[in-house]
Coordinates of N, CA and C in Angstrom, one line a residue:
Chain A
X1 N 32.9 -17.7 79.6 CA 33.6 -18.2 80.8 C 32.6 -18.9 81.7
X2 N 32.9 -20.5 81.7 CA 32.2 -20.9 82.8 C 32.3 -20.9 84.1
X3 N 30.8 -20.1 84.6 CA 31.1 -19.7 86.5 C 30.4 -21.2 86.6
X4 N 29.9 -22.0 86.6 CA 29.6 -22.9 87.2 C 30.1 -24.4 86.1
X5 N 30.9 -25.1 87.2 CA 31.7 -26.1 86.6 C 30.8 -27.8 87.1
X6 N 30.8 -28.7 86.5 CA 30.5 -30.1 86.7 C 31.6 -30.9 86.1
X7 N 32.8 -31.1 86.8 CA 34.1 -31.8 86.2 C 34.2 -33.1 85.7
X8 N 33.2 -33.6 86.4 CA 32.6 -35.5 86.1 C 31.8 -35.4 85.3
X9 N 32.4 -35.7 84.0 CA 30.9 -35.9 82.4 C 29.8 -37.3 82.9
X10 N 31.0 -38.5 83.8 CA 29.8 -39.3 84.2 C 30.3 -40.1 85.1
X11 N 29.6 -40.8 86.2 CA 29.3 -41.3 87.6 C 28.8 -42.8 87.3
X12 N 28.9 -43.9 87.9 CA 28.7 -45.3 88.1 C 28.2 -45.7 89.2
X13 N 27.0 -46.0 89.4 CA 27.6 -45.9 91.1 C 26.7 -47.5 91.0
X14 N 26.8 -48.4 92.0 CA 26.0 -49.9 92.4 C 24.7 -48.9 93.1
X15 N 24.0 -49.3 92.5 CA 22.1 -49.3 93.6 C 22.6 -49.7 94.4
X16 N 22.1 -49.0 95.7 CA 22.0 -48.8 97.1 C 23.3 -48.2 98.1
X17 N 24.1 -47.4 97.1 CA 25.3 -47.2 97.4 C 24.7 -45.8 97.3
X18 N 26.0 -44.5 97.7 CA 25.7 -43.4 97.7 C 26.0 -42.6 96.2
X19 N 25.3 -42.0 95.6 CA 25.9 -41.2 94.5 C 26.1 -39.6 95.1
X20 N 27.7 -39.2 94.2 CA 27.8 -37.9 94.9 C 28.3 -36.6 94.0
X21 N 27.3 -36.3 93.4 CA 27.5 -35.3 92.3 C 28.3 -33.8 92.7
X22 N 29.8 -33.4 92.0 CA 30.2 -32.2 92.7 C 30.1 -31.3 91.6
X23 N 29.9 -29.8 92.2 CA 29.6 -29.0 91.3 C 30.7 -27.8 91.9
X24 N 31.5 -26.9 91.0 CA 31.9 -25.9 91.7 C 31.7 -24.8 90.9
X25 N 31.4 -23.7 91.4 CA 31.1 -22.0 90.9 C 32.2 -21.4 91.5
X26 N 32.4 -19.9 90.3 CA 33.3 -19.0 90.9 C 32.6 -17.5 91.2
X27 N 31.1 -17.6 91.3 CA 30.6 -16.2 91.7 C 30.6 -16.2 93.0
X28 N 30.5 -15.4 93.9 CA 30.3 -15.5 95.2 C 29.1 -14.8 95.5
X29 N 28.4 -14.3 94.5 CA 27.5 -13.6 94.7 C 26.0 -14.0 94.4
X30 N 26.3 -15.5 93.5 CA 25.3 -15.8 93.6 C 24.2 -16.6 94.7
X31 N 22.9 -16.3 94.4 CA 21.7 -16.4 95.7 C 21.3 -17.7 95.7
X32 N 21.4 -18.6 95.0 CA 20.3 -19.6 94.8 C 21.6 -21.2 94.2
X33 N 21.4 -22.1 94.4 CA 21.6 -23.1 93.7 C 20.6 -24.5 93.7
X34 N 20.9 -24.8 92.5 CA 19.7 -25.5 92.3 C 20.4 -26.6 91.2
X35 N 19.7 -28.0 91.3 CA 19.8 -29.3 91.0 C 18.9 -29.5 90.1
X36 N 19.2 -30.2 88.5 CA 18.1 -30.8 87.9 C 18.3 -32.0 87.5
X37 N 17.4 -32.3 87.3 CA 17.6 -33.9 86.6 C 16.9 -33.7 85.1
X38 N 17.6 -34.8 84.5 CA 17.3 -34.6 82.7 C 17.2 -35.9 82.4
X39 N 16.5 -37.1 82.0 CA 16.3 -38.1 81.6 C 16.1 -37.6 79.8
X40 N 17.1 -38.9 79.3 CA 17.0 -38.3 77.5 C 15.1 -38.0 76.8
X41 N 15.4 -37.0 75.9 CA 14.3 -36.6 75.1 C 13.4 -36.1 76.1
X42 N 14.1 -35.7 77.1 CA 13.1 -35.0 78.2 C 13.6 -33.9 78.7
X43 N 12.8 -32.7 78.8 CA 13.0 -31.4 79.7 C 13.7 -31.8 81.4
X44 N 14.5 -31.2 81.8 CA 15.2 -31.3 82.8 C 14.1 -30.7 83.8
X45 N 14.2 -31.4 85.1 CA 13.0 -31.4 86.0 C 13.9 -31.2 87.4
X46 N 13.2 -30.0 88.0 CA 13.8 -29.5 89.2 C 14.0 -30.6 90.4
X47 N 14.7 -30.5 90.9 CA 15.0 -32.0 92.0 C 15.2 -30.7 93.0
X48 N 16.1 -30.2 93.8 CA 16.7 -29.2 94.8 C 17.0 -28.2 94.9
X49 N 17.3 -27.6 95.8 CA 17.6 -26.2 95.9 C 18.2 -25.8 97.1
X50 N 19.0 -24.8 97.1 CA 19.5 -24.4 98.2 C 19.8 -22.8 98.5
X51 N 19.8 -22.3 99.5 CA 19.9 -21.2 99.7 C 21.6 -20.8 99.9
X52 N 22.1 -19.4 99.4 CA 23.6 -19.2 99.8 C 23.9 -19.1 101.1
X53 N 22.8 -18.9 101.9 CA 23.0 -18.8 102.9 C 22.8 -20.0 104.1
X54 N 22.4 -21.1 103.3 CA 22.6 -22.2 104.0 C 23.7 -23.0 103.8
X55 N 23.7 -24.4 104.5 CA 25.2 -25.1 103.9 C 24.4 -26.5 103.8
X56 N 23.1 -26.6 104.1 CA 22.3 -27.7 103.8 C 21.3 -28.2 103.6
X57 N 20.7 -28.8 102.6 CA 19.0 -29.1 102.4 C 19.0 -30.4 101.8
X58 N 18.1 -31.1 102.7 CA 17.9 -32.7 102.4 C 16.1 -32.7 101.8
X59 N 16.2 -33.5 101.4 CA 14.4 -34.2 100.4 C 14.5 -35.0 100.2
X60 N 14.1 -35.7 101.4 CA 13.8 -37.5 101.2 C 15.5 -37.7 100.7
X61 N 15.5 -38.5 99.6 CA 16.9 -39.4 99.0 C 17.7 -38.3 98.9
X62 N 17.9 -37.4 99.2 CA 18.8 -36.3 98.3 C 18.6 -34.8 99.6
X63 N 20.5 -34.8 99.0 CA 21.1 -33.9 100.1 C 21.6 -32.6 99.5
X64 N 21.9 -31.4 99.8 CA 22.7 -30.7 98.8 C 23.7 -30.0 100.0
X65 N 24.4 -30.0 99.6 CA 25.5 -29.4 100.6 C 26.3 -28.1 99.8
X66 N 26.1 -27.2 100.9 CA 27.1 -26.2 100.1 C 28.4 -25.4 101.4
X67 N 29.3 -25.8 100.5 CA 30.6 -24.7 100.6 C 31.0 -23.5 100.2
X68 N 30.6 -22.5 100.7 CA 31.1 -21.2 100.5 C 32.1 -21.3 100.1
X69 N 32.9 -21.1 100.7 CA 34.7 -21.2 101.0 C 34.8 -21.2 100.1
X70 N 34.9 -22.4 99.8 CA 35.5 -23.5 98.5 C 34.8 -23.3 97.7
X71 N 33.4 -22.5 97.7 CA 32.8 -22.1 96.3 C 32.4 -23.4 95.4
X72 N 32.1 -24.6 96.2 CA 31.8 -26.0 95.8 C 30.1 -26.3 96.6
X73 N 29.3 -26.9 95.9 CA 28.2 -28.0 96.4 C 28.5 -29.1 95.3
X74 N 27.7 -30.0 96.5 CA 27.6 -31.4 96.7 C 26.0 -31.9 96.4
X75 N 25.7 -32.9 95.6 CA 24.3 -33.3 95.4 C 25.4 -34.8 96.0
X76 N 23.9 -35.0 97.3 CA 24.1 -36.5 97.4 C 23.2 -37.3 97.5
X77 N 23.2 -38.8 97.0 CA 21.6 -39.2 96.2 C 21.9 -40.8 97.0
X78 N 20.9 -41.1 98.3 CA 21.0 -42.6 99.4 C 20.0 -42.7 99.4
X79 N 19.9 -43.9 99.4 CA 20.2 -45.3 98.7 C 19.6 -44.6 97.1
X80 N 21.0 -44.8 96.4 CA 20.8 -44.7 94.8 C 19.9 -45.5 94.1
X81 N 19.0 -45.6 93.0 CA 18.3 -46.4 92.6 C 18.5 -46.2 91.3
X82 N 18.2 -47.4 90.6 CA 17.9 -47.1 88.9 C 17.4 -46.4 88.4
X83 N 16.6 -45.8 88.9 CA 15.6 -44.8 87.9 C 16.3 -43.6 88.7
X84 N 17.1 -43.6 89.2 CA 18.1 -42.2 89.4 C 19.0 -42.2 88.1
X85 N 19.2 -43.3 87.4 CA 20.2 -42.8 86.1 C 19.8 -42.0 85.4
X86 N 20.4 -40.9 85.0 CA 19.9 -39.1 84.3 C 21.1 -38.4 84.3
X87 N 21.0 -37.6 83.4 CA 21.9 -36.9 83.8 C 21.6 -35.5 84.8
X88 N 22.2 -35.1 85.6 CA 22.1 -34.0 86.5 C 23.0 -32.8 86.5
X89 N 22.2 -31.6 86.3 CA 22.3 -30.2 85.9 C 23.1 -29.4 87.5
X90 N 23.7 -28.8 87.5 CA 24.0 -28.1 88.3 C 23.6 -26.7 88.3
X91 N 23.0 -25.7 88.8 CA 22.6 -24.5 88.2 C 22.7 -23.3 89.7
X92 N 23.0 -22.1 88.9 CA 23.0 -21.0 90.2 C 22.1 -20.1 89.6
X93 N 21.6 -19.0 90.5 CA 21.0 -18.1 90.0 C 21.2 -17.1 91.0
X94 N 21.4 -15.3 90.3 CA 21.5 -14.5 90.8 C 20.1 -13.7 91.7
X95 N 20.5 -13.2 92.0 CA 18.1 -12.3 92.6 C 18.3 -12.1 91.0
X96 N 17.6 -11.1 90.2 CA 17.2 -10.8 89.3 C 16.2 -11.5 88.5
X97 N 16.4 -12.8 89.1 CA 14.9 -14.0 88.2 C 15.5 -14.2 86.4
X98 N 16.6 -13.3 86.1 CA 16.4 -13.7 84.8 C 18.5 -14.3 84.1
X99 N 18.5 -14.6 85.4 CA 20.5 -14.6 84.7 C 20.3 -16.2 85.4
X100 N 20.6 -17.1 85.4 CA 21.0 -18.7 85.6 C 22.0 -19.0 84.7
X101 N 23.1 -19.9 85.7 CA 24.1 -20.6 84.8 C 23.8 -21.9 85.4
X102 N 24.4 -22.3 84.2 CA 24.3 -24.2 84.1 C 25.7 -24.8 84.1
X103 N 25.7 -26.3 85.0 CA 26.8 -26.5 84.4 C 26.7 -27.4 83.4
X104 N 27.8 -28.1 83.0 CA 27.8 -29.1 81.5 C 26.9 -30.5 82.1
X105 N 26.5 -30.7 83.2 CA 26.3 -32.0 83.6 C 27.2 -33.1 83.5
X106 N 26.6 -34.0 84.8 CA 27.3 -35.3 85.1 C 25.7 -36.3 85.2
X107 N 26.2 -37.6 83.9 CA 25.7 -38.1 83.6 C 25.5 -39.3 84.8
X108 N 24.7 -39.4 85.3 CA 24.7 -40.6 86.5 C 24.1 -42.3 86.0
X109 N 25.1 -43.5 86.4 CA 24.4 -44.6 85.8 C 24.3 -45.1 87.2
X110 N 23.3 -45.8 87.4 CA 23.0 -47.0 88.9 C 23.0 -47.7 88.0
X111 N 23.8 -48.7 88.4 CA 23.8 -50.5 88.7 C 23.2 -51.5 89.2
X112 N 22.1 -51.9 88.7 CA 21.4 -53.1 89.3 C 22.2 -53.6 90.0
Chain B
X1 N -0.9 -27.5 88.5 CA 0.8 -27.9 88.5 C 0.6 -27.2 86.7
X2 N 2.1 -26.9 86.9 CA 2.8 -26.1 85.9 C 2.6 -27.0 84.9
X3 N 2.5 -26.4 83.4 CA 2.6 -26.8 82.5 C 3.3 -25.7 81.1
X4 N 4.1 -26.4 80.8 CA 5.0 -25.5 79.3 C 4.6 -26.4 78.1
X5 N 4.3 -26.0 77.3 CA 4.0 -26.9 76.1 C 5.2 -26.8 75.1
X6 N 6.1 -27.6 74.2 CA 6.4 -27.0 73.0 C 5.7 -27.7 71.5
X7 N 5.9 -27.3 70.5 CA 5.2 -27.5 69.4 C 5.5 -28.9 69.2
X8 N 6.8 -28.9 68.6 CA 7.2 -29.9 68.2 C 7.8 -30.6 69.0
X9 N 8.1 -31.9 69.4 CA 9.1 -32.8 70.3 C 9.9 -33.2 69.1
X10 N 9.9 -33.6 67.5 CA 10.7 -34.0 66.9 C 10.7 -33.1 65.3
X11 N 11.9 -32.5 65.0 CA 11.8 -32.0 63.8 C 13.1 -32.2 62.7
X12 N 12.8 -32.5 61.4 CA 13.8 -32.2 60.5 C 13.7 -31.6 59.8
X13 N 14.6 -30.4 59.1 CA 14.9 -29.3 58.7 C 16.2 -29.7 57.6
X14 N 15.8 -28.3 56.6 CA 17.0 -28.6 55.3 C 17.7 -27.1 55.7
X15 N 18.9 -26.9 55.4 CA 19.8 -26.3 55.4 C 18.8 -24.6 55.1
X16 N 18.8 -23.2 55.4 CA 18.1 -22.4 54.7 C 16.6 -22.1 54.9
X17 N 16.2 -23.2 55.4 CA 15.1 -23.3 56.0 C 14.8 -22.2 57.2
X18 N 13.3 -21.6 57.3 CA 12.9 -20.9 58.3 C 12.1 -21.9 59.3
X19 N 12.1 -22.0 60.4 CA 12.3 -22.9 61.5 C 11.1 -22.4 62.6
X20 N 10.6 -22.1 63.0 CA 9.9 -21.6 64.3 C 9.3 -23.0 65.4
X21 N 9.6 -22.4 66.4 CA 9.7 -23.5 67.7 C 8.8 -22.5 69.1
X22 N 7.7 -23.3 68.9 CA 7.0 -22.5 69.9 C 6.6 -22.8 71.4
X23 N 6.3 -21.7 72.2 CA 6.1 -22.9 73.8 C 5.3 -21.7 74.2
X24 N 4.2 -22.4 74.9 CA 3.5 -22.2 75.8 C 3.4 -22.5 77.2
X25 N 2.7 -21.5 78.1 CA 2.9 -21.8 79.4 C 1.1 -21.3 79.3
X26 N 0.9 -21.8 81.2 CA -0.7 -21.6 81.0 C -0.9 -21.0 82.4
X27 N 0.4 -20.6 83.2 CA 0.7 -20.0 84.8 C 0.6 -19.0 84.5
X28 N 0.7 -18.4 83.7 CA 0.5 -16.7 83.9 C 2.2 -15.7 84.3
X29 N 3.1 -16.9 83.8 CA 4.4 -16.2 84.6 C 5.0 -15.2 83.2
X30 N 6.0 -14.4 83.9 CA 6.4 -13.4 83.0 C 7.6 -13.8 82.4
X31 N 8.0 -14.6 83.2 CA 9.8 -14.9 81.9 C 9.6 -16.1 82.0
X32 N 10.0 -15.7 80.4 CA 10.3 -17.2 79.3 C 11.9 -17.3 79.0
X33 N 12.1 -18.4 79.0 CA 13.3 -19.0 78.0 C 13.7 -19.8 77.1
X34 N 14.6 -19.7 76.4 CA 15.0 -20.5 75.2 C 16.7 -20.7 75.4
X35 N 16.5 -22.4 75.9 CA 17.8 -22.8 75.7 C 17.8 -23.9 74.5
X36 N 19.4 -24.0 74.6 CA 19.5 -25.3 73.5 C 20.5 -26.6 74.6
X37 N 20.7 -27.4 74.3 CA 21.1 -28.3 75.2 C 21.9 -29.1 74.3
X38 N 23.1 -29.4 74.3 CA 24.3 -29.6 73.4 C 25.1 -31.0 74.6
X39 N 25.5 -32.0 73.7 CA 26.4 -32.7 75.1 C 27.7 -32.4 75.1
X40 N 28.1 -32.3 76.7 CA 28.9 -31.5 77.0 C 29.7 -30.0 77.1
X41 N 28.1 -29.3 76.2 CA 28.2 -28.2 76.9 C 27.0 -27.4 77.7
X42 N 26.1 -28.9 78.3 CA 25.2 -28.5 79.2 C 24.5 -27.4 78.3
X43 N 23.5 -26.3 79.7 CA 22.6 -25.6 78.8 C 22.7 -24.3 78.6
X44 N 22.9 -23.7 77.3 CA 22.8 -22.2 76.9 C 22.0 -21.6 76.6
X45 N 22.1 -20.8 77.4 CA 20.6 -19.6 76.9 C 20.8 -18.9 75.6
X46 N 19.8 -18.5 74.6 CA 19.2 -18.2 73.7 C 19.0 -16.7 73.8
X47 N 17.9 -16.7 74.2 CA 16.8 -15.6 74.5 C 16.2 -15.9 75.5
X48 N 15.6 -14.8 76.5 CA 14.8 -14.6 77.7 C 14.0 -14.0 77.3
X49 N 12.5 -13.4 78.3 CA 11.7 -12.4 78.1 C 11.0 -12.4 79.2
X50 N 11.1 -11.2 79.6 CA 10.5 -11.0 81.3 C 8.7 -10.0 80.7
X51 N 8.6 -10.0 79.7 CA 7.4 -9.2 79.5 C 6.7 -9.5 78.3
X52 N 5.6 -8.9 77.6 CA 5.1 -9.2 76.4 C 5.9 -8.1 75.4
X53 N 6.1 -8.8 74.7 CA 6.9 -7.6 73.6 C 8.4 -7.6 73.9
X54 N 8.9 -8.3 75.0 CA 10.2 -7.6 75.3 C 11.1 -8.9 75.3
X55 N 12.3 -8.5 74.8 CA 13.3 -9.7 74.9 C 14.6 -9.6 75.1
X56 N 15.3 -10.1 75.8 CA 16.8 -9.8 76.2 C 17.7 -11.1 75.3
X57 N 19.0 -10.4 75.1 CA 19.8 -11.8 74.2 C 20.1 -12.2 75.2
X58 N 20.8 -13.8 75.1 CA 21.0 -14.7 76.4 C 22.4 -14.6 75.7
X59 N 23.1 -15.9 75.9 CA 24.8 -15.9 75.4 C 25.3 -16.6 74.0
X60 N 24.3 -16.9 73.7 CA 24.3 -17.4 72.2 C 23.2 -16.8 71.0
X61 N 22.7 -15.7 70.8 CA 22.0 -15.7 70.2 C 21.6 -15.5 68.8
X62 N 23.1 -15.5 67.9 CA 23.4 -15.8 66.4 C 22.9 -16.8 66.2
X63 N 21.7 -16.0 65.1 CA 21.3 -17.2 64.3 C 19.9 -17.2 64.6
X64 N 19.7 -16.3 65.8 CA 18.4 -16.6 66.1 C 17.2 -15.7 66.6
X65 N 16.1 -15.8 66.5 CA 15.4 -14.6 66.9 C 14.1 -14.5 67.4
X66 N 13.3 -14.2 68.3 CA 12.1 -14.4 68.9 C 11.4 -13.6 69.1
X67 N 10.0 -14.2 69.3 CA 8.8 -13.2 69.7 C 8.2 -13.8 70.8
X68 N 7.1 -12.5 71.4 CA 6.8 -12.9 72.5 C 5.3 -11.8 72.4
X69 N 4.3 -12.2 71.6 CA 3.4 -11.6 71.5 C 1.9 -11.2 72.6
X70 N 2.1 -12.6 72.9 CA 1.2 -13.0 73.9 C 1.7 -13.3 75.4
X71 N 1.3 -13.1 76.8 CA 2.2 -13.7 77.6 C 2.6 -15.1 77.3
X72 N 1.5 -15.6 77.0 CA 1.8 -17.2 77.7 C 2.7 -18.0 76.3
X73 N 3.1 -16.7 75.5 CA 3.7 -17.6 73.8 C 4.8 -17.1 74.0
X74 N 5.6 -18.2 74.1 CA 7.1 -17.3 73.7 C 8.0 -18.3 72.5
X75 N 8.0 -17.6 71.4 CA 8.5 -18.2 70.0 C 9.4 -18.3 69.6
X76 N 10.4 -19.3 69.2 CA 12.1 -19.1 68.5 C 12.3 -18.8 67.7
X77 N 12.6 -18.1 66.3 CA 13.0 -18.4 65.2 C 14.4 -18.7 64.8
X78 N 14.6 -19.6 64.0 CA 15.5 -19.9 63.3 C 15.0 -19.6 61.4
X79 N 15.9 -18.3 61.4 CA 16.0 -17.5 59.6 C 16.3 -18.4 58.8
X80 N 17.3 -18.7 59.1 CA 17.6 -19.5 57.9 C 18.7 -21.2 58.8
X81 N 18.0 -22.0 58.8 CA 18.8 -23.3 59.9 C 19.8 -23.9 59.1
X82 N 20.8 -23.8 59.9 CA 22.0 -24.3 59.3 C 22.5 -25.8 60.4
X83 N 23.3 -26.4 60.0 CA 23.7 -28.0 60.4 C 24.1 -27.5 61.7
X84 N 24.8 -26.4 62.1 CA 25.5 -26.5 63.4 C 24.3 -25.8 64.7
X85 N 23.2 -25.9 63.9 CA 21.8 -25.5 64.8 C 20.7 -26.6 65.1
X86 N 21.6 -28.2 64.6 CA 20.7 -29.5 65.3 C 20.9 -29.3 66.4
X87 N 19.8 -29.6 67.3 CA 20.1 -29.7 69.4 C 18.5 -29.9 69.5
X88 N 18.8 -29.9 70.8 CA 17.8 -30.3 71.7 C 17.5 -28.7 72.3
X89 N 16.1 -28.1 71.7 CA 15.8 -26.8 72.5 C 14.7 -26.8 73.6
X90 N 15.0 -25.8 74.4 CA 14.3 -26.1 75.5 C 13.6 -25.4 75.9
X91 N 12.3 -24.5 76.3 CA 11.7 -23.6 76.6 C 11.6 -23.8 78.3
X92 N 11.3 -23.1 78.5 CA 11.3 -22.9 80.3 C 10.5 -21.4 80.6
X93 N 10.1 -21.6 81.8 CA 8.9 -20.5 82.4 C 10.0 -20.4 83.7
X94 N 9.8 -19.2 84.5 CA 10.1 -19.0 85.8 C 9.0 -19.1 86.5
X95 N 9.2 -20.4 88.0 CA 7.9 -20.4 88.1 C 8.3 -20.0 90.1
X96 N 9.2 -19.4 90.2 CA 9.6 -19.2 91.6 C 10.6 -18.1 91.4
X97 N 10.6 -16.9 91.8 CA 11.7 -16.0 90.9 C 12.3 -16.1 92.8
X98 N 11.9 -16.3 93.8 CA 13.2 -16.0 95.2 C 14.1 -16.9 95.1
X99 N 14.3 -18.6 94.2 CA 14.9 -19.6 94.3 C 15.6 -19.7 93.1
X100 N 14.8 -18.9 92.0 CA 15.6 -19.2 90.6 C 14.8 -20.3 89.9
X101 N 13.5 -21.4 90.3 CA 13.5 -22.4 89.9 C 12.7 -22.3 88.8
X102 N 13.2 -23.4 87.4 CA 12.5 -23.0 86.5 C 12.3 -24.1 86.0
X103 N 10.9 -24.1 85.3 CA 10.0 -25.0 84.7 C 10.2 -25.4 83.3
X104 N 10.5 -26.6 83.3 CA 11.1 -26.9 81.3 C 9.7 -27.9 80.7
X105 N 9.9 -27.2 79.3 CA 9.0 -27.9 78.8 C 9.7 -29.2 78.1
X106 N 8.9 -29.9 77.4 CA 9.8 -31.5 77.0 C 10.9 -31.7 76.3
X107 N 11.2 -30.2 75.6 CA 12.4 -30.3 74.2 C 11.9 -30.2 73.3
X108 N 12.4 -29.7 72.5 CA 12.5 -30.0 70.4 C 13.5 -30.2 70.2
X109 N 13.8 -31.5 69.4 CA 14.8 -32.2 69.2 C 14.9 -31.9 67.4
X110 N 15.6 -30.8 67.3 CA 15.7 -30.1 65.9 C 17.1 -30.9 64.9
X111 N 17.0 -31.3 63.9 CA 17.8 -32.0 62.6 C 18.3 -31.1 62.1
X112 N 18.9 -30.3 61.5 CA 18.7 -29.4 60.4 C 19.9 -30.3 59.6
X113 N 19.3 -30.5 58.6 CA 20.0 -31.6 57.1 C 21.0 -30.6 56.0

């Protein structure tokens, strides 16, 4: 059973516009969410993170927003660029250091 | 700055074949993992290991089996590789256990023929 969902397999977006990656989970318990990026024939490389007990963390181009409630975050990526095309992992983690779920990813393309 | 090594970045394999896919880390951390990376079904865990000698099954682990002898080695085996075990595998270190955040090595991009 997937607790963490990525519903968009893939995203388009024009460079310099906003990309807006949605991810939704059904645990409520989990501590941590966290953002990866995956460029092909490459290991996925940590980009963000967020605490459950926050609802916001920005780094430079990139925002992550989280909804309790709704049991949804939001990765958002201004001014989008080319070399943002990857695909992007959505991931939660409980305390324990050893349980992480992933979601399927949403493939992002920028547009020259 | 972190480093995970795996053996191979590119392999082909015959059906029955014994397989081993190895990864290194050189941080001194205690859990390893073994995912595989499939499209569209994102990443599944394998096997973990929070210690030397010790290993937990992740959610897929038919088919497959590991060692963890040394800290910094943590090993896959594939017994015997069958076709529906081509993917992209992935080793990873924990390199922040309060956030979850974990360190991937570059992939093995495994064939099995």
């Amino acid at each position: 059973d997937q607790q963490v969902k990525q519903n968009s397999p893939s995203l388009s977006v024009q460079e310099g516009r906003i990309s807006i990656l949605n991810c939704d989970y059904t645990n409520s318990m989990f501590d941590y969410f966290l953002w990866y990026k995956k460029y092909p024939a490459e290991g996925p490389t940590f980009l963000i993170s967020i605490s459950s007990i926050k609802d916001k963390n920005e780094d430079g181009r990139f925002t992550v927003f989280l909804n309790k409630s709704a049991k949804h975050l939001s990765l958002h990526i201004v001014p989008s660029q080319p070399g943002d095309s990857a695909v992007y992992f959505c991931a939660a983690s409980d305390n324990t250091g050893n349980q992480f779920y992933f979601g399927t990813g949403t493939s992002l393309t920028v547009i020259p | 700055d972190v480093k995970v090594t795996q053996s191979s970045r590119y392999l082909v394999k015959r059906t029955g074949e014994k397989v081993f896919l190895e990864c290194v880390q050189d941080m001194d951390h205690e859990n390893m993992f073994w995912y595989r990376q499939d499209p569209g079904l994102g990443l599944r865990l394998i096997y973990f290991s929070y210690d030397v000698k010790m290993k937990e099954k992740g959610d897929i682990p038919e088919g497959y089996s590991v060692s963890r002898e040394k800290k910094e080695r943590f090993s896959l085996i594939l017994e015997s590789a069958s076709t529906n075990q081509t993917s992209m595998y992935l080793c990873a270190t924990l390199v922040r256990a309060s956030t979850g955040e974990l360190f991937f090595g570059e992939g093995s991009r495994l064939t099995v023929l």
